[in-house]
Amino acid sequence: MAGSDNGALGTTFKVARILQSLSLIAIIGMAAYFISQMVSQNNAPSDVLVGTLSVTCIAVLYCAITYILYIDNTLPFLITTGMDGMLLIALIVVAVVVGKPLSYLNCNVIGSSSVSQSTYQLGLELKKSFSKEGSKVQYSNWIGASKVTCYEMKAIWGLSIALCVLFAFSAVCSVCLWRRSKTVAPKSVEA
């Protein structure tokens, strides 16, 4: 693979980009599946999932472009640091919005007899929502619809948190690579 030899720092940057891309693609797949389910029931998808999908699609495109630019030695490291910081902020918002209701939800008890009454009420709410064509699905109701949905949303939440760490890490790597590119090698003195 072509590209500059930036040692361990450059390799770390590339590995971080690959991990970011894999996590983002997983989130895109799960969020798109949920949106597809909602739309197939003739309901408007949840704003939380649409926002998550939007941020992650932009981020995966950004990761691919910066990876290619890095390999071609044309990546502006300082701009990349700023962009990583902006995506970090966007992903923090995604993690907080997705995780706020999830943090109170225990996926193991969904469908168990101890919560049968609340599950029944949730089922009624979802039926009402699905019976109204064009109605908007409430995110807080959707995440508790089944164990599988709950676990998949927790996976999205966990990957969002991991992406926050990865984008903070790649921003630090990028600023270090920028600093390294600005240092001038000392001139050799010939005798």
Coordinates of N, CA and C in Angstrom, one line a residue:
M1 N 0.9 -1.2 0.0 CA 0.0 0.0 0.0 C 0.9 1.2 0.0
A2 N 0.6 2.1 -0.9 CA 1.4 3.4 -1.0 C 1.1 4.3 0.2
G3 N 1.8 5.4 0.3 CA 1.5 6.3 1.3 C 2.8 6.7 2.1
S4 N 2.7 7.7 2.8 CA 3.9 8.1 3.6 C 4.2 7.2 4.7
D5 N 5.5 7.2 5.1 CA 5.9 6.3 6.2 C 5.9 7.2 7.4
N6 N 4.8 7.2 8.2 CA 4.7 8.0 9.4 C 4.8 7.1 10.6
G7 N 5.4 5.9 10.4 CA 5.7 5.1 11.6 C 4.4 4.6 12.3
A8 N 4.6 4.3 13.6 CA 3.5 3.8 14.4 C 2.3 4.8 14.4
L9 N 2.6 6.1 14.4 CA 1.5 7.1 14.4 C 0.6 7.0 13.2
G10 N 1.3 6.8 12.0 CA 0.5 6.7 10.8 C -0.3 5.4 10.7
T11 N 0.3 4.3 11.2 CA -0.4 3.1 11.3 C -1.6 3.1 12.2
T12 N -1.4 3.8 13.3 CA -2.5 4.0 14.3 C -3.6 4.8 13.7
F13 N -3.3 5.8 12.9 CA -4.3 6.6 12.3 C -5.1 5.8 11.3
K14 N -4.4 4.9 10.5 CA -5.1 4.1 9.5 C -6.0 3.0 10.2
V15 N -5.5 2.4 11.3 CA -6.3 1.4 12.0 C -7.5 2.1 12.6
A16 N -7.4 3.3 13.2 CA -8.5 4.0 13.7 C -9.5 4.3 12.6
R17 N -9.1 4.7 11.4 CA -10.0 4.9 10.3 C -10.8 3.7 9.9
I18 N -10.1 2.6 9.9 CA -10.7 1.3 9.5 C -11.7 0.9 10.6
L19 N -11.4 1.0 11.8 CA -12.3 0.7 12.9 C -13.5 1.6 12.9
Q20 N -13.3 2.9 12.6 CA -14.4 3.8 12.5 C -15.4 3.4 11.4
S21 N -14.8 3.1 10.3 CA -15.6 2.7 9.1 C -16.4 1.5 9.4
L22 N -15.8 0.5 10.0 CA -16.6 -0.8 10.3 C -17.7 -0.5 11.3
S23 N -17.5 0.3 12.3 CA -18.5 0.6 13.3 C -19.6 1.4 12.6
L24 N -19.2 2.4 11.8 CA -20.2 3.2 11.1 C -21.1 2.4 10.2
I25 N -20.5 1.5 9.5 CA -21.3 0.6 8.5 C -22.3 -0.2 9.3
A26 N -21.8 -0.8 10.5 CA -22.7 -1.6 11.3 C -23.9 -0.7 11.8
I27 N -23.7 0.5 12.2 CA -24.7 1.4 12.7 C -25.7 1.7 11.5
I28 N -25.1 2.0 10.4 CA -26.0 2.3 9.2 C -26.9 1.1 8.9
G29 N -26.4 -0.1 8.9 CA -27.2 -1.3 8.6 C -28.3 -1.4 9.6
M30 N -28.0 -1.3 10.9 CA -29.1 -1.5 11.9 C -30.1 -0.4 11.9
A31 N -29.7 0.9 11.7 CA -30.6 2.0 11.7 C -31.5 1.9 10.4
A32 N -30.9 1.6 9.3 CA -31.6 1.5 8.1 C -32.7 0.4 8.2
Y33 N -32.3 -0.7 8.8 CA -33.3 -1.8 9.0 C -34.5 -1.3 9.8
F34 N -34.2 -0.6 10.9 CA -35.3 -0.1 11.7 C -36.2 0.8 11.0
I35 N -35.6 1.7 10.2 CA -36.3 2.7 9.4 C -37.2 2.0 8.4
S36 N -36.6 1.0 7.8 CA -37.3 0.2 6.8 C -38.6 -0.5 7.4
Q37 N -38.4 -1.0 8.6 CA -39.5 -1.6 9.3 C -40.6 -0.6 9.6
M38 N -40.3 0.6 10.0 CA -41.3 1.6 10.3 C -42.0 2.1 9.0
V39 N -41.2 2.3 8.0 CA -41.8 2.7 6.7 C -42.7 1.6 6.1
S40 N -42.3 0.4 6.2 CA -43.1 -0.7 5.7 C -44.5 -0.8 6.4
Q41 N -44.6 -0.2 7.6 CA -45.9 -0.2 8.3 C -46.6 1.1 8.0
N42 N -46.1 1.9 7.0 CA -46.7 3.2 6.6 C -46.7 4.2 7.8
N43 N -45.6 4.2 8.5 CA -45.4 5.1 9.6 C -44.1 6.0 9.3
A44 N -44.1 7.2 9.8 CA -42.9 8.0 9.6 C -41.9 7.5 10.6
P45 N -40.6 7.4 10.2 CA -39.6 6.8 11.1 C -39.3 7.8 12.2
S46 N -38.7 7.3 13.2 CA -38.3 8.1 14.4 C -37.2 9.1 14.0
D47 N -37.3 10.3 14.5 CA -36.3 11.3 14.3 C -34.9 10.9 14.8
V48 N -34.9 10.2 15.9 CA -33.6 9.7 16.4 C -32.9 8.8 15.4
L49 N -33.6 7.9 14.8 CA -33.0 7.0 13.9 C -32.6 7.7 12.6
V50 N -33.4 8.6 12.1 CA -33.1 9.4 10.9 C -31.8 10.2 11.2
G51 N -31.8 10.8 12.3 CA -30.6 11.6 12.7 C -29.3 10.8 12.8
T52 N -29.5 9.6 13.4 CA -28.4 8.7 13.5 C -27.9 8.2 12.2
L53 N -28.8 7.9 11.3 CA -28.4 7.5 10.0 C -27.8 8.6 9.2
S54 N -28.2 9.8 9.3 CA -27.6 10.9 8.6 C -26.2 11.2 9.0
V55 N -26.0 11.2 10.3 CA -24.6 11.5 10.9 C -23.7 10.4 10.5
T56 N -24.1 9.1 10.6 CA -23.2 8.0 10.3 C -22.9 7.9 8.8
C57 N -23.9 8.3 7.9 CA -23.6 8.2 6.5 C -22.5 9.3 6.1
I58 N -22.7 10.5 6.7 CA -21.7 11.5 6.4 C -20.3 11.1 7.0
A59 N -20.3 10.5 8.1 CA -19.1 10.1 8.8 C -18.3 9.0 8.0
V60 N -19.1 8.1 7.5 CA -18.4 7.0 6.7 C -17.8 7.5 5.4
L61 N -18.5 8.4 4.8 CA -18.0 9.0 3.6 C -16.7 9.8 3.9
Y62 N -16.7 10.6 5.0 CA -15.6 11.3 5.5 C -14.4 10.4 5.7
C63 N -14.7 9.3 6.4 CA -13.6 8.3 6.7 C -13.0 7.8 5.5
A64 N -13.8 7.4 4.5 CA -13.2 6.9 3.2 C -12.4 7.9 2.5
I65 N -12.9 9.1 2.4 CA -12.1 10.2 1.7 C -10.8 10.5 2.4
T66 N -10.8 10.6 3.8 CA -9.6 10.9 4.5 C -8.6 9.8 4.4
Y67 N -9.1 8.6 4.4 CA -8.2 7.4 4.3 C -7.5 7.4 3.0
I68 N -8.2 7.7 1.9 CA -7.6 7.8 0.6 C -6.6 8.9 0.5
L69 N -7.0 10.1 1.0 CA -6.1 11.2 1.0 C -4.8 10.9 1.8
Y70 N -4.9 10.2 2.9 CA -3.8 9.9 3.7 C -2.8 9.0 2.9
I71 N -3.4 8.0 2.3 CA -2.6 7.0 1.5 C -1.8 7.8 0.3
D72 N -2.5 8.8 -0.2 CA -1.9 9.6 -1.3 C -1.0 10.7 -0.8
N73 N -0.8 10.8 0.5 CA 0.0 11.9 1.1 C -0.5 13.3 0.8
T74 N -1.8 13.4 0.7 CA -2.4 14.8 0.4 C -3.4 15.2 1.5
L75 N -3.4 14.5 2.6 CA -4.3 14.8 3.7 C -3.9 16.0 4.5
P76 N -4.7 17.0 4.6 CA -4.4 18.2 5.4 C -4.7 17.9 6.9
F77 N -3.6 17.6 7.6 CA -3.8 17.1 9.0 C -4.5 18.0 9.9
L78 N -4.3 19.3 9.8 CA -4.9 20.3 10.7 C -6.4 20.4 10.4
I79 N -6.8 20.4 9.2 CA -8.2 20.4 8.8 C -8.9 19.1 9.3
T80 N -8.2 18.0 9.1 CA -8.7 16.7 9.6 C -8.9 16.7 11.1
T81 N -8.0 17.3 11.8 CA -8.2 17.4 13.3 C -9.5 18.1 13.6
G82 N -9.8 19.2 12.9 CA -11.0 20.0 13.1 C -12.2 19.2 12.8
M83 N -12.2 18.5 11.6 CA -13.3 17.7 11.2 C -13.6 16.6 12.1
D84 N -12.5 15.9 12.6 CA -12.7 14.8 13.5 C -13.3 15.4 14.8
G85 N -13.0 16.6 15.2 CA -13.6 17.2 16.4 C -15.1 17.5 16.2
M86 N -15.4 17.9 15.0 CA -16.8 18.2 14.7 C -17.6 16.9 14.6
L87 N -17.1 15.9 14.0 CA -17.8 14.6 14.0 C -17.8 14.0 15.4
L88 N -16.8 14.2 16.2 CA -16.9 13.8 17.6 C -18.1 14.4 18.3
I89 N -18.3 15.7 18.1 CA -19.4 16.4 18.8 C -20.7 15.8 18.3
A90 N -20.8 15.6 16.9 CA -22.1 15.0 16.4 C -22.3 13.6 16.9
L91 N -21.3 12.8 17.1 CA -21.5 11.5 17.6 C -21.8 11.4 19.1
I92 N -21.3 12.4 19.8 CA -21.7 12.5 21.2 C -23.2 12.8 21.3
V93 N -23.6 13.7 20.5 CA -25.1 14.0 20.5 C -25.9 12.7 20.1
V94 N -25.4 12.0 19.1 CA -26.1 10.7 18.8 C -26.1 9.7 20.0
A95 N -24.9 9.6 20.6 CA -24.8 8.6 21.7 C -25.8 9.1 22.9
V96 N -25.8 10.3 23.1 CA -26.7 10.8 24.2 C -28.2 10.6 23.9
V97 N -28.6 11.0 22.7 CA -30.0 10.9 22.3 C -30.4 9.5 22.2
V98 N -29.6 8.6 21.6 CA -29.9 7.2 21.5 C -29.9 6.6 22.8
G99 N -29.0 6.9 23.7 CA -28.8 6.2 24.9 C -29.6 6.7 26.1
K100 N -30.2 7.9 26.0 CA -30.9 8.4 27.2 C -32.0 7.4 27.6
P101 N -33.0 7.0 26.7 CA -34.0 6.1 27.2 C -33.5 4.7 27.3
L102 N -32.4 4.3 26.6 CA -31.9 3.0 26.6 C -31.2 2.7 28.0
S103 N -30.7 3.7 28.6 CA -30.0 3.4 29.8 C -30.9 2.9 30.9
Y104 N -32.2 3.2 30.8 CA -33.1 2.8 31.8 C -33.8 1.4 31.5
L105 N -33.5 0.9 30.3 CA -34.2 -0.3 29.8 C -33.3 -1.5 30.0
N106 N -33.9 -2.5 30.6 CA -33.3 -3.8 30.8 C -33.8 -4.8 29.8
C107 N -33.0 -5.1 28.8 CA -33.5 -5.9 27.7 C -33.9 -7.3 28.1
N108 N -33.2 -7.8 29.2 CA -33.5 -9.2 29.6 C -34.9 -9.4 30.1
V109 N -35.6 -8.3 30.6 CA -36.9 -8.5 31.2 C -38.0 -8.2 30.2
I110 N -37.7 -7.8 29.0 CA -38.7 -7.6 28.0 C -39.3 -9.0 27.6
G111 N -40.6 -9.1 27.7 CA -41.2 -10.4 27.4 C -41.3 -11.3 28.5
S112 N -40.8 -11.0 29.7 CA -40.9 -11.9 30.8 C -42.2 -11.7 31.5
S113 N -42.6 -12.6 32.4 CA -43.9 -12.5 33.0 C -44.0 -11.4 34.0
S114 N -42.8 -11.0 34.6 CA -42.8 -9.9 35.6 C -43.1 -8.6 35.0
V115 N -43.0 -8.4 33.7 CA -43.4 -7.1 33.1 C -44.4 -7.3 32.1
S116 N -45.3 -8.3 32.3 CA -46.3 -8.6 31.2 C -47.3 -7.4 31.1
Q117 N -47.6 -6.8 32.2 CA -48.5 -5.6 32.1 C -48.0 -4.5 31.3
S118 N -46.7 -4.1 31.5 CA -46.1 -3.0 30.8 C -45.9 -3.4 29.3
T119 N -45.6 -4.7 29.1 CA -45.4 -5.1 27.7 C -46.7 -5.1 27.0
Y120 N -47.8 -5.4 27.7 CA -49.1 -5.4 27.0 C -49.5 -3.9 26.7
Q121 N -49.2 -3.0 27.6 CA -49.5 -1.6 27.3 C -48.6 -1.1 26.2
L122 N -47.4 -1.5 26.1 CA -46.5 -1.1 25.0 C -47.0 -1.6 23.7
G123 N -47.5 -2.9 23.7 CA -48.0 -3.5 22.5 C -49.3 -2.7 22.0
L124 N -50.1 -2.3 23.0 CA -51.3 -1.5 22.6 C -50.8 -0.1 22.0
E125 N -49.8 0.5 22.6 CA -49.4 1.8 22.0 C -48.8 1.6 20.6
L126 N -48.0 0.5 20.4 CA -47.5 0.3 19.1 C -48.6 0.0 18.1
K127 N -49.6 -0.8 18.5 CA -50.7 -1.1 17.6 C -51.4 0.1 17.2
K128 N -51.6 1.0 18.2 CA -52.3 2.3 17.9 C -51.5 3.1 16.9
S129 N -50.2 3.1 17.2 CA -49.3 3.9 16.3 C -49.3 3.3 14.9
F130 N -49.2 2.0 14.8 CA -49.1 1.3 13.5 C -50.5 1.4 12.8
S131 N -51.6 1.5 13.5 CA -52.9 1.5 12.9 C -53.2 2.8 12.2
K132 N -52.5 3.9 12.7 CA -52.7 5.2 12.1 C -51.7 5.3 10.9
E133 N -52.2 5.3 9.7 CA -51.3 5.4 8.6 C -50.6 6.8 8.6
G134 N -49.3 6.8 8.4 CA -48.6 8.0 8.4 C -48.2 8.6 9.7
S135 N -48.5 7.9 10.8 CA -48.2 8.4 12.1 C -46.7 8.2 12.4
K136 N -46.1 9.0 13.3 CA -44.7 8.9 13.6 C -44.5 7.9 14.7
V137 N -43.5 7.0 14.6 CA -43.2 6.1 15.6 C -42.4 6.7 16.7
Q138 N -42.8 6.6 17.9 CA -42.0 7.2 19.0 C -40.8 6.3 19.3
Y139 N -39.7 6.9 19.4 CA -38.4 6.1 19.6 C -38.5 5.4 21.0
S140 N -39.0 6.1 22.0 CA -39.0 5.4 23.3 C -39.9 4.2 23.3
N141 N -41.0 4.2 22.5 CA -41.8 3.0 22.4 C -41.2 1.9 21.6
W142 N -40.5 2.3 20.5 CA -39.9 1.4 19.6 C -38.8 0.5 20.3
I143 N -38.0 1.1 21.1 CA -36.9 0.4 21.6 C -37.3 -0.7 22.6
G144 N -38.5 -0.6 23.2 CA -39.0 -1.6 24.1 C -39.9 -2.6 23.4
A145 N -40.0 -2.6 22.1 CA -41.0 -3.5 21.4 C -40.6 -4.9 21.5
S146 N -39.3 -5.3 21.5 CA -38.9 -6.7 21.6 C -37.5 -6.7 22.1
K147 N -37.1 -7.9 22.6 CA -35.7 -8.1 23.0 C -34.7 -7.8 22.0
V148 N -35.0 -8.3 20.8 CA -34.0 -8.1 19.6 C -33.9 -6.6 19.3
T149 N -35.0 -5.9 19.3 CA -34.9 -4.5 19.0 C -34.1 -3.8 20.1
C150 N -34.4 -4.1 21.3 CA -33.6 -3.5 22.5 C -32.1 -3.8 22.4
Y151 N -31.8 -5.0 22.1 CA -30.3 -5.3 22.0 C -29.7 -4.7 20.8
E152 N -30.4 -4.6 19.7 CA -29.8 -3.9 18.5 C -29.6 -2.4 18.8
M153 N -30.6 -1.8 19.5 CA -30.4 -0.4 19.8 C -29.3 -0.2 20.8
K154 N -29.2 -1.1 21.7 CA -28.0 -1.0 22.6 C -26.7 -1.2 21.9
A155 N -26.7 -2.0 20.9 CA -25.5 -2.1 20.0 C -25.2 -0.8 19.3
I156 N -26.2 -0.2 18.8 CA -26.0 1.1 18.1 C -25.5 2.1 19.2
W157 N -26.0 2.1 20.3 CA -25.6 3.0 21.4 C -24.1 2.7 21.8
G158 N -23.8 1.5 21.9 CA -22.4 1.1 22.3 C -21.4 1.5 21.2
L159 N -21.8 1.2 20.0 CA -20.9 1.6 18.8 C -20.7 3.1 18.7
S160 N -21.8 3.8 19.1 CA -21.7 5.3 19.1 C -20.7 5.8 20.1
I161 N -20.7 5.2 21.3 CA -19.8 5.5 22.3 C -18.4 5.2 21.9
A162 N -18.2 4.0 21.3 CA -16.9 3.6 20.8 C -16.4 4.5 19.7
L163 N -17.3 5.0 18.9 CA -16.9 6.0 17.8 C -16.5 7.3 18.4
C164 N -17.1 7.7 19.5 CA -16.6 8.9 20.2 C -15.2 8.8 20.6
V165 N -14.8 7.6 21.2 CA -13.4 7.4 21.6 C -12.5 7.4 20.4
L166 N -12.9 6.7 19.3 CA -12.1 6.5 18.1 C -11.9 7.9 17.4
F167 N -12.9 8.7 17.3 CA -12.7 10.0 16.7 C -11.9 10.9 17.5
A168 N -12.0 10.9 18.9 CA -11.1 11.6 19.7 C -9.7 11.2 19.5
F169 N -9.5 9.9 19.4 CA -8.2 9.3 19.2 C -7.6 9.7 17.9
S170 N -8.4 9.6 16.8 CA -7.9 10.0 15.5 C -7.6 11.5 15.4
A171 N -8.3 12.3 16.1 CA -8.0 13.7 16.1 C -6.7 14.0 16.8
V172 N -6.4 13.3 17.9 CA -5.1 13.4 18.5 C -4.0 12.9 17.6
C173 N -4.2 11.8 16.9 CA -3.2 11.3 16.0 C -3.0 12.3 14.8
S174 N -4.1 12.8 14.4 CA -4.0 13.8 13.2 C -3.2 15.0 13.6
V175 N -3.4 15.6 14.8 CA -2.7 16.8 15.2 C -1.2 16.4 15.4
C176 N -0.9 15.2 15.9 CA 0.5 14.8 16.1 C 1.1 14.6 14.7
L177 N 0.4 14.1 13.7 CA 0.9 13.9 12.4 C 1.2 15.3 11.8
W178 N 0.3 16.2 12.0 CA 0.5 17.6 11.5 C 1.7 18.2 12.1
R179 N 1.9 18.1 13.4 CA 3.1 18.6 14.1 C 4.3 18.0 13.6
R180 N 4.3 16.7 13.3 CA 5.5 16.0 12.8 C 5.8 16.5 11.4
S181 N 4.8 16.8 10.6 CA 5.0 17.3 9.2 C 5.6 18.7 9.2
K182 N 5.4 19.4 10.3 CA 5.9 20.8 10.3 C 7.3 20.9 10.8
T183 N 7.8 19.9 11.5 CA 9.2 19.9 11.9 C 10.1 19.8 10.8
V184 N 11.1 20.6 10.8 CA 12.1 20.6 9.7 C 13.3 19.7 10.2
A185 N 13.8 18.9 9.3 CA 14.9 18.1 9.7 C 16.2 19.0 9.8
P186 N 17.0 18.7 10.7 CA 18.2 19.6 10.9 C 19.1 19.4 9.6
K187 N 19.8 20.5 9.2 CA 20.7 20.4 8.1 C 22.0 19.8 8.6
S188 N 22.5 18.9 7.7 CA 23.7 18.3 8.0 C 24.9 19.2 7.6
V189 N 25.9 19.2 8.5 CA 27.1 20.0 8.2 C 28.2 19.1 7.7
E190 N 28.7 19.4 6.6 CA 29.8 18.6 6.0 C 31.1 19.3 6.3
A191 N 32.0 18.5 6.7 CA 33.3 19.0 7.1 C 34.3 19.2 5.9

